[in-house]
Amino acid sequence: MNPAAVPFLPRGVRVHEDRVRGMSVLLAPERALKLDAIGLAILGEVDGETPFGEIVTRLAARYEAPAERIAADAAAFLDGLVERRIVEVRP
Amino acid sequence: MKPKPNPPLALLAELTHRCPLACPYCSNPVELTRKEQELPTGTWLDVFREAAEMGVLHVHLSGGEPASRPDLETLVAGAREAGLYTNLITSGIGLTEKRLRALDEAGLDHVQLSLQGVDAALADRVGGYRGGFDRKMQVAAWVREIGFPLTLNAVMHKQNLDRLEETIDLAVELGARRIEVATVQFHGWAARNRAALMPTRAQAQRAREIVLAARERLKGILVIDYVPADHHAQFPKACMGGWGSTGLNVAPDGTVLPCHAAQTIPSLRFERVGDRPLRDIWENGPAFEAFRGEDWMQEPCRSCERRHIDFGGCRCQAMALAGDAAATDPVCSRSPLHARLVAEAEADAAVTEAEFVYRRMNSPALVS
C-alpha cells in the first residue's frame, strides 16, 4: 500500500455491528471477518477519500504510536484484504 | 448439561424447488416440494428476523431458482431490513434487467451465478436448458453494469473439468470477484449420474494444479474457493464446518435442516419454522443435536486425531455409502469401506459414454 493510494470498501463489503456476539465484523461475499480494535480503527479511516499516508498519520496521532509501526501494521492488514478482494484501492 | 452451541453464521433459505434448469447433479432432495407447499412471503420474513436475532449474518437466497418466486424483491428487502447480508444464488434464468434493478433497490448485497460450462453447447447440455448460457452471459453483464459483486459458481465434473482454465478465465472476463470451483458431490440426484460425472484421478489432480497456479496468478483479481473431488482424497471434507455448528437451512416448506441433504438420513426428526422459535430448533432440535460435537462418533473417528478437523466427514455421504449416518465417511482413507469407494469411483470415472439423467420437476421419481 503506497502512501498515495486511496483504499475503499467496494460495494458488497460493510462493517456490521454484531450485537449477538458483541463484536464488529466485516461482511463480504461469503465471508465474515471478526474485527479487533485495531482492524476497526483502520477501517474507520477508510472512507474512499483519504490516502493511505494520511490514514497512517491520523492513526499515529490518535494512538500516540510511531508512524512506521502503524504504517507496517495497517499496510499488512489492508494488503491482506486487497488480495482477497475485500478492499480496493484507487491509485 | 451440554454447552449451548454457538449461534449460526449463515442461513440457506431454499425459497423454492422450482427451477428451469435440469442439472444432473441437482442438490435438491429427491422428493421435491411443490409450489403449493412453499412458505408464504410473511413467514419467510419472520424467519429472516428470527435468524438475524439469533446471530445469523449471511442469508443465502437459493432454490431451485429463487427468481421463480415473484416476491423475491420483497424477501430481499425484508432480509436486509432484518440486518442480514443478502446473497442471491441463481442460475440467472428468470432475471431481467428490470428485476435486477428492483433487487438493487431492495438492497441485494451479492449475486452468485451458476455456470454449467464455458460455452453454450456445453453449458446448455449440462443444464438441460437451451439458451441458458446466453441468458446467463446477459445477466452477468447486467450484474456488472449495476455494480453488484459477482461470484461464479462452477460445478465441475468429468465433462467440464478439462475446461477449468477457460472457466477461470471467463470469471475474470465477466468481472467476477470470486469463483467457486466445486467438484460435484455425489449425493442426491448426482448419485444417478455417477458414470456421467465422476472425474478421473488425473482430472482431479490436474484441477488442483490449475487452481493453485490460478490463485497465485490472480491474487487481488479473483478469489478462488475450491471444493476438490473428495472421492479421490485421503481425508474427508469438514462438511458444514461441523454439523450444527455454523449454518442452517430452511427448505421451501419451512423444514429446518442442519444441511441441505439431511433429509436423506431416515433416523432424523425435523421440525418446521413456526413449530417453535428458530433459536430453539437450532439449540435443541433433535436433528441438530444428532451429530453435534463428538459423542455420536464411532471408531475409527472416535480416537482419530483429525476428528476436530473434519468431524468424520459428511454424515449424508456416510449414510449413502456406508448405510449408517454415524459411520466414518467412506471418503476417509481410514474407513473400512474406502477401498471399495475408490474402486467404484475409478470404475465410474473410466466410463466414456454415459447419458445424463436430467432433473426435472416432473421426473418420474417425484413423489407429490
Coordinates of C-alpha atoms in Angstrom, one line a residue:
Chain A
M1 CA 0.0 0.0 0.0
N2 CA 1.8 3.2 -1.1
P3 CA 1.1 6.5 0.8
A4 CA -0.9 8.0 -2.2
A5 CA -3.2 5.0 -2.7
V6 CA -6.8 5.6 -1.5
P7 CA -8.3 2.4 -0.1
F8 CA -12.0 1.9 0.0
L9 CA -14.6 -0.8 0.7
P10 CA -16.2 -1.8 -2.5
R11 CA -19.8 -2.5 -2.9
G12 CA -20.9 -5.6 -1.1
V13 CA -18.5 -5.1 1.8
R14 CA -19.5 -3.4 5.0
V15 CA -18.8 -3.2 8.7
H16 CA -21.6 -4.8 10.8
E17 CA -22.2 -4.3 14.5
D18 CA -22.8 -7.9 15.7
R19 CA -24.9 -7.4 18.8
V20 CA -25.3 -11.1 19.4
R21 CA -21.6 -11.8 19.6
G22 CA -20.7 -8.4 20.9
M23 CA -18.2 -7.6 18.2
S24 CA -17.7 -5.8 14.9
V25 CA -17.5 -7.9 11.8
L26 CA -16.6 -7.2 8.2
L27 CA -19.2 -8.7 5.9
A28 CA -18.2 -9.5 2.4
P29 CA -19.4 -12.1 -0.2
E30 CA -19.3 -15.5 1.6
R31 CA -17.0 -14.1 4.3
A32 CA -17.5 -12.7 7.8
L33 CA -14.3 -11.4 9.4
K34 CA -14.0 -10.7 13.1
L35 CA -12.6 -7.2 13.5
D36 CA -10.4 -6.4 16.5
A37 CA -10.0 -2.9 17.9
I38 CA -7.0 -2.3 15.6
G39 CA -8.8 -3.5 12.4
L40 CA -11.8 -1.5 13.3
A41 CA -9.7 1.7 13.8
I42 CA -8.0 1.2 10.5
L43 CA -11.3 0.6 8.6
G44 CA -12.8 3.6 10.5
E45 CA -10.4 5.8 8.5
V46 CA -11.1 4.1 5.2
D47 CA -13.6 6.4 3.6
G48 CA -12.7 6.2 -0.1
E49 CA -11.2 9.7 0.0
T50 CA -8.3 9.6 2.4
P51 CA -4.9 8.4 1.1
F52 CA -3.1 5.7 3.0
G53 CA -0.4 8.1 4.1
E54 CA -2.9 10.4 5.8
I55 CA -4.6 7.4 7.4
V56 CA -1.3 6.4 9.0
T57 CA -0.7 10.0 10.2
R58 CA -4.1 10.1 11.8
L59 CA -3.8 6.7 13.5
A60 CA -0.3 7.5 14.7
A61 CA -1.6 10.8 16.3
R62 CA -4.6 9.2 17.9
Y63 CA -2.8 6.2 19.3
E64 CA 0.5 8.1 20.1
A65 CA 2.4 5.4 18.3
P66 CA 5.4 5.5 15.9
A67 CA 4.1 6.1 12.3
E68 CA 6.4 3.5 10.9
R69 CA 4.9 0.8 13.0
I70 CA 1.3 1.9 12.3
A71 CA 2.2 2.0 8.6
A72 CA 3.5 -1.5 8.6
D73 CA 0.5 -2.9 10.6
A74 CA -2.1 -1.0 8.6
A75 CA -0.4 -1.9 5.2
A76 CA -0.3 -5.6 6.2
F77 CA -4.0 -5.5 7.2
L78 CA -5.2 -3.7 4.1
D79 CA -3.0 -5.5 1.7
G80 CA -4.3 -8.8 3.0
L81 CA -7.8 -7.6 2.3
V82 CA -6.9 -6.3 -1.1
E83 CA -5.6 -9.7 -2.0
R84 CA -8.9 -11.2 -1.1
R85 CA -10.8 -8.5 -3.0
I86 CA -12.4 -7.2 0.2
V87 CA -10.7 -3.8 0.0
E88 CA -9.9 -2.0 -3.2
V89 CA -7.6 1.0 -3.9
R90 CA -7.7 3.9 -6.2
P91 CA -4.2 4.7 -7.4
Chain B
M1 CA -25.8 -30.4 30.8
K2 CA -24.4 -29.8 27.3
P3 CA -23.0 -26.4 26.5
K4 CA -25.1 -24.2 24.3
P5 CA -24.0 -24.2 20.6
N6 CA -22.6 -21.0 19.2
P7 CA -25.1 -19.1 17.1
P8 CA -25.1 -19.9 13.4
L9 CA -23.4 -17.6 10.9
A10 CA -25.4 -18.4 7.8
L11 CA -28.9 -19.3 6.8
L12 CA -29.5 -21.1 3.5
A13 CA -33.0 -20.1 2.5
E14 CA -34.3 -22.5 -0.1
L15 CA -37.1 -20.4 -1.3
T16 CA -38.4 -22.9 -3.9
H17 CA -37.5 -26.2 -5.6
R18 CA -38.9 -24.9 -8.9
C19 CA -36.1 -24.4 -11.5
P20 CA -36.0 -24.1 -15.2
L21 CA -32.7 -26.0 -15.3
A22 CA -32.4 -29.8 -15.1
C23 CA -28.8 -30.2 -13.9
P24 CA -27.9 -33.9 -13.5
Y25 CA -26.2 -33.1 -10.1
C26 CA -29.1 -31.1 -8.6
S27 CA -28.5 -30.8 -4.9
N28 CA -32.2 -30.6 -4.0
P29 CA -33.7 -33.6 -2.4
V30 CA -35.1 -36.5 -4.5
E31 CA -38.6 -35.6 -3.3
L32 CA -39.2 -32.0 -4.3
T33 CA -41.6 -29.6 -2.7
R34 CA -44.5 -28.4 -4.8
K35 CA -45.3 -24.7 -5.3
E36 CA -48.4 -25.1 -3.2
Q37 CA -46.4 -26.2 -0.2
E38 CA -43.9 -23.3 -0.3
L39 CA -43.8 -20.9 2.6
P40 CA -45.7 -17.6 2.0
T41 CA -43.8 -14.2 2.0
G42 CA -44.7 -13.3 5.5
T43 CA -43.4 -16.5 7.0
W44 CA -40.0 -16.0 5.2
L45 CA -39.8 -12.5 6.6
D46 CA -40.4 -13.9 10.1
V47 CA -37.7 -16.5 9.5
F48 CA -35.2 -13.7 8.5
R49 CA -36.0 -11.6 11.6
E50 CA -35.6 -14.6 13.8
A51 CA -32.3 -15.6 12.1
A52 CA -30.8 -12.2 12.5
E53 CA -31.8 -12.0 16.2
M54 CA -30.1 -15.3 16.9
G55 CA -26.9 -14.2 15.2
V56 CA -27.1 -15.2 11.6
L57 CA -25.0 -12.8 9.4
H58 CA -25.5 -14.0 5.9
V59 CA -28.6 -15.2 4.2
H60 CA -28.2 -17.2 1.0
L61 CA -31.4 -17.0 -1.1
S62 CA -31.4 -20.1 -3.1
G63 CA -33.6 -22.8 -4.5
G64 CA -34.3 -24.3 -7.0
E65 CA -34.2 -21.0 -8.9
P66 CA -35.1 -18.2 -6.4
A67 CA -36.2 -15.9 -9.2
S68 CA -39.1 -18.3 -9.7
R69 CA -40.6 -16.6 -6.7
P70 CA -42.3 -13.4 -7.7
D71 CA -41.8 -12.0 -4.2
L72 CA -38.0 -12.2 -4.4
E73 CA -37.6 -8.5 -4.2
T74 CA -39.8 -8.3 -1.1
L75 CA -37.8 -11.1 0.5
V76 CA -34.5 -9.3 -0.2
A77 CA -35.8 -6.1 1.3
G78 CA -37.1 -7.9 4.4
A79 CA -33.8 -9.7 4.9
R80 CA -31.8 -6.5 4.6
E81 CA -34.2 -4.7 7.0
A82 CA -33.6 -7.5 9.5
G83 CA -29.9 -6.8 9.2
L84 CA -28.7 -9.7 7.1
Y85 CA -26.2 -9.8 4.3
T86 CA -28.2 -10.9 1.3
N87 CA -26.7 -13.3 -1.3
L88 CA -28.7 -14.4 -4.3
I89 CA -27.8 -17.8 -5.6
T90 CA -29.2 -18.0 -9.1
S91 CA -29.0 -19.6 -12.5
G92 CA -29.9 -16.2 -13.9
I93 CA -32.9 -17.6 -15.7
G94 CA -35.9 -15.5 -14.7
L95 CA -33.9 -12.4 -14.0
T96 CA -34.5 -9.4 -16.2
E97 CA -32.7 -6.1 -16.1
K98 CA -35.8 -4.6 -14.5
R99 CA -35.9 -7.3 -11.8
L100 CA -32.2 -6.9 -11.1
R101 CA -32.7 -3.1 -10.7
A102 CA -35.5 -3.8 -8.3
L103 CA -33.3 -6.2 -6.4
D104 CA -30.7 -3.4 -6.3
E105 CA -33.3 -1.1 -4.8
A106 CA -34.2 -3.7 -2.3
G107 CA -30.6 -3.8 -1.1
L108 CA -29.3 -7.1 -2.5
D109 CA -25.6 -7.4 -1.5
H110 CA -24.2 -10.0 -3.8
V111 CA -25.0 -12.2 -6.7
Q112 CA -23.8 -15.8 -7.1
L113 CA -24.4 -17.0 -10.7
S114 CA -24.1 -20.7 -11.5
L115 CA -22.1 -21.8 -14.5
Q116 CA -22.6 -25.2 -16.1
G117 CA -19.9 -24.7 -18.9
V118 CA -17.9 -22.2 -20.7
D119 CA -19.9 -22.2 -24.0
A120 CA -23.5 -22.6 -25.0
A121 CA -23.0 -26.2 -26.3
L122 CA -21.5 -27.5 -23.1
A123 CA -23.5 -25.4 -20.6
D124 CA -26.9 -25.9 -22.2
R125 CA -26.3 -29.7 -22.4
V126 CA -25.3 -29.9 -18.8
G127 CA -28.1 -27.7 -17.6
G128 CA -30.7 -29.3 -19.9
Y129 CA -31.9 -25.8 -20.9
R130 CA -31.4 -24.4 -24.4
G131 CA -30.5 -20.7 -24.4
G132 CA -29.4 -20.8 -20.8
F133 CA -25.8 -19.9 -21.3
D134 CA -26.6 -16.9 -23.5
R135 CA -29.1 -15.7 -20.9
K136 CA -26.5 -16.1 -18.1
M137 CA -24.0 -14.0 -20.0
Q138 CA -26.6 -11.3 -20.4
V139 CA -27.4 -11.5 -16.7
A140 CA -23.7 -11.3 -15.8
A141 CA -23.5 -8.1 -18.0
W142 CA -26.4 -6.5 -16.2
V143 CA -25.0 -7.5 -12.8
R144 CA -21.7 -5.8 -13.7
E145 CA -23.5 -2.7 -15.0
I146 CA -25.5 -2.3 -11.8
G147 CA -22.4 -3.0 -9.8
F148 CA -23.3 -6.0 -7.7
P149 CA -20.3 -8.0 -6.6
L150 CA -20.4 -11.3 -8.6
T151 CA -19.3 -14.8 -7.8
L152 CA -19.4 -17.5 -10.3
N153 CA -20.3 -20.9 -9.0
A154 CA -19.0 -23.6 -11.3
V155 CA -19.8 -27.2 -10.5
M156 CA -17.1 -29.3 -12.1
H157 CA -17.1 -32.9 -13.2
K158 CA -15.9 -35.3 -15.8
Q159 CA -17.5 -33.5 -18.7
N160 CA -16.2 -30.0 -18.0
L161 CA -13.1 -30.3 -15.8
D162 CA -10.8 -30.3 -18.9
R163 CA -12.0 -26.7 -19.5
L164 CA -11.3 -25.5 -16.0
E165 CA -8.7 -22.9 -17.1
E166 CA -11.2 -21.4 -19.5
T167 CA -13.8 -21.4 -16.7
I168 CA -11.5 -19.3 -14.5
D169 CA -10.7 -17.0 -17.4
L170 CA -14.4 -16.5 -18.1
A171 CA -14.9 -15.4 -14.4
V172 CA -12.2 -12.8 -14.8
E173 CA -13.7 -11.6 -18.1
L174 CA -17.1 -11.3 -16.5
G175 CA -15.6 -9.1 -13.8
A176 CA -16.3 -11.7 -11.0
R177 CA -14.6 -11.1 -7.7
R178 CA -14.9 -14.8 -6.8
I179 CA -15.3 -18.2 -8.3
E180 CA -16.3 -21.3 -6.5
V181 CA -14.8 -24.3 -8.3
A182 CA -16.8 -27.0 -6.7
T183 CA -16.3 -30.6 -7.8
V184 CA -19.6 -32.4 -7.9
Q185 CA -20.7 -34.1 -4.8
F186 CA -22.4 -37.5 -5.1
H187 CA -25.4 -37.5 -3.0
G188 CA -29.0 -36.9 -4.1
W189 CA -29.6 -36.7 -7.8
A190 CA -25.9 -36.9 -8.7
A191 CA -25.8 -40.4 -7.5
R192 CA -27.9 -41.4 -10.5
N193 CA -25.3 -39.8 -12.8
R194 CA -22.1 -41.2 -11.3
A195 CA -20.9 -42.7 -14.6
A196 CA -21.5 -39.5 -16.5
L197 CA -20.0 -37.2 -13.8
M198 CA -17.2 -38.9 -11.9
P199 CA -13.9 -37.3 -12.7
T200 CA -10.8 -39.3 -13.3
R201 CA -8.0 -39.2 -10.8
A202 CA -5.9 -37.4 -13.5
Q203 CA -8.6 -34.8 -13.9
A204 CA -8.8 -34.2 -10.1
Q205 CA -5.0 -33.9 -9.9
R206 CA -4.8 -31.5 -12.8
A207 CA -7.7 -29.4 -11.4
R208 CA -5.7 -29.0 -8.1
E209 CA -2.7 -27.8 -10.0
I210 CA -4.7 -25.4 -12.1
V211 CA -6.4 -23.9 -9.1
L212 CA -3.2 -23.4 -7.2
A213 CA -1.5 -21.7 -10.1
A214 CA -4.5 -19.5 -10.8
R215 CA -4.7 -18.4 -7.2
E216 CA -1.2 -17.2 -7.3
R217 CA -1.6 -15.6 -10.7
L218 CA -4.9 -13.9 -9.9
K219 CA -4.2 -12.6 -6.4
G220 CA -6.1 -9.4 -5.9
I221 CA -8.2 -10.1 -9.1
L222 CA -10.1 -13.3 -8.5
V223 CA -10.6 -15.2 -5.3
I224 CA -10.9 -19.0 -6.0
D225 CA -12.7 -21.2 -3.5
Y226 CA -12.1 -24.8 -4.3
V227 CA -14.0 -28.0 -3.4
P228 CA -11.8 -30.9 -4.5
A229 CA -13.1 -34.2 -5.8
D230 CA -13.5 -36.0 -2.5
H231 CA -13.7 -39.5 -3.8
H232 CA -10.0 -39.1 -4.8
A233 CA -9.0 -37.6 -1.4
Q234 CA -7.2 -39.1 1.5
F235 CA -9.4 -37.4 4.1
P236 CA -12.9 -36.2 4.0
K237 CA -14.1 -32.6 3.9
A238 CA -15.2 -30.9 7.1
C239 CA -18.8 -30.9 6.0
M240 CA -20.8 -27.8 7.1
G241 CA -17.7 -26.9 9.2
G242 CA -19.1 -29.4 11.7
W243 CA -22.8 -30.5 12.0
G244 CA -25.0 -27.9 13.6
S245 CA -22.0 -25.6 14.3
T246 CA -22.1 -22.8 11.7
G247 CA -25.2 -22.8 9.5
L248 CA -28.7 -24.0 9.0
N249 CA -31.1 -24.5 6.1
V250 CA -34.7 -23.8 5.7
A251 CA -36.4 -25.8 3.0
P252 CA -39.2 -24.4 0.8
D253 CA -41.9 -25.8 3.0
G254 CA -40.3 -24.5 6.2
T255 CA -38.5 -27.7 7.3
V256 CA -35.4 -26.7 9.3
L257 CA -32.3 -28.7 8.3
P258 CA -28.7 -28.9 9.5
C259 CA -27.7 -29.3 5.9
H260 CA -29.4 -29.4 2.5
A261 CA -29.1 -33.1 2.2
A262 CA -30.1 -34.0 5.8
Q263 CA -33.4 -35.5 4.8
T264 CA -31.5 -38.4 3.3
I265 CA -30.9 -39.6 6.8
P266 CA -34.0 -41.5 7.8
S267 CA -33.5 -41.6 11.5
L268 CA -33.6 -37.8 11.9
R269 CA -36.6 -36.0 13.1
F270 CA -37.1 -32.5 11.7
E271 CA -39.1 -29.5 12.8
R272 CA -40.6 -26.7 10.9
V273 CA -40.4 -22.9 11.3
G274 CA -43.3 -21.9 13.5
D275 CA -43.3 -25.1 15.5
R276 CA -41.1 -23.3 18.0
P277 CA -38.6 -20.4 17.8
L278 CA -35.9 -21.0 15.3
R279 CA -33.3 -20.5 18.0
D280 CA -34.8 -23.4 20.0
I281 CA -34.7 -25.6 16.9
W282 CA -31.0 -24.6 16.4
E283 CA -30.0 -25.1 20.0
N284 CA -32.2 -28.2 20.9
G285 CA -33.7 -29.6 17.8
P286 CA -33.2 -33.4 17.6
A287 CA -31.8 -33.3 14.1
F288 CA -29.2 -30.7 15.1
E289 CA -28.3 -32.5 18.3
A290 CA -27.9 -35.8 16.5
F291 CA -24.3 -35.2 15.2
R292 CA -23.2 -32.1 17.1
G293 CA -20.0 -32.5 18.9
E294 CA -18.3 -35.9 19.1
D295 CA -20.4 -38.1 21.3
W296 CA -22.0 -39.8 18.3
M297 CA -18.7 -40.9 16.7
Q298 CA -17.7 -44.5 16.3
E299 CA -14.2 -45.9 15.6
P300 CA -12.1 -45.0 13.7
C301 CA -13.3 -41.4 14.2
R302 CA -13.7 -41.6 18.0
S303 CA -10.0 -41.9 18.7
C304 CA -8.8 -40.1 15.5
E305 CA -6.5 -37.1 15.9
R306 CA -8.3 -35.5 12.9
R307 CA -11.8 -35.6 14.5
H308 CA -11.7 -31.9 15.4
I309 CA -10.5 -31.1 11.8
D310 CA -13.0 -32.9 9.6
F311 CA -15.6 -34.2 12.1
G312 CA -15.6 -37.6 10.4
G313 CA -16.7 -36.1 7.1
C314 CA -20.1 -35.8 5.6
R315 CA -23.0 -37.5 7.5
C316 CA -25.1 -37.8 4.4
Q317 CA -22.3 -39.4 2.4
A318 CA -21.8 -41.9 5.3
M319 CA -25.5 -42.7 5.1
A320 CA -25.5 -43.1 1.4
L321 CA -22.3 -45.1 1.1
A322 CA -22.0 -46.9 4.5
G323 CA -25.7 -47.2 5.3
D324 CA -25.0 -45.6 8.7
A325 CA -25.0 -41.8 9.2
A326 CA -22.7 -42.2 12.2
A327 CA -20.1 -44.1 10.3
T328 CA -16.8 -42.7 9.2
D329 CA -17.3 -41.0 5.8
P330 CA -16.0 -43.7 3.4
V331 CA -14.1 -40.9 1.6
C332 CA -11.7 -41.2 4.5
S333 CA -8.8 -43.5 3.9
R334 CA -9.2 -44.8 7.4
S335 CA -12.8 -46.0 6.7
P336 CA -13.0 -49.8 6.2
L337 CA -15.1 -49.0 3.1
H338 CA -12.6 -46.8 1.5
A339 CA -11.0 -49.3 -0.9
R340 CA -14.5 -50.1 -2.3
L341 CA -15.3 -46.5 -2.7
V342 CA -12.1 -45.9 -4.6
A343 CA -12.7 -48.9 -6.9
E344 CA -16.2 -47.8 -7.6
A345 CA -15.1 -44.2 -8.3
E346 CA -12.4 -45.4 -10.7
A347 CA -14.9 -47.7 -12.5
D348 CA -17.3 -44.8 -12.9
A349 CA -14.5 -42.4 -14.0
A350 CA -13.5 -44.9 -16.7
V351 CA -16.9 -44.8 -18.4
T352 CA -16.7 -42.7 -21.6
E353 CA -20.2 -42.9 -22.9
A354 CA -23.0 -42.1 -20.4
E355 CA -26.2 -40.2 -20.9
F356 CA -27.3 -37.7 -18.3
V357 CA -30.4 -38.4 -16.3
Y358 CA -31.8 -34.9 -16.0
R359 CA -33.5 -33.5 -13.0
R360 CA -37.0 -32.1 -13.7
M361 CA -39.9 -31.3 -11.5
N362 CA -42.0 -33.9 -13.3
S363 CA -39.3 -36.5 -13.3
P364 CA -40.8 -40.0 -12.6
A365 CA -39.1 -40.2 -9.2
L366 CA -41.1 -37.3 -7.9
V367 CA -43.5 -38.1 -5.0
S368 CA -46.1 -35.4 -4.8

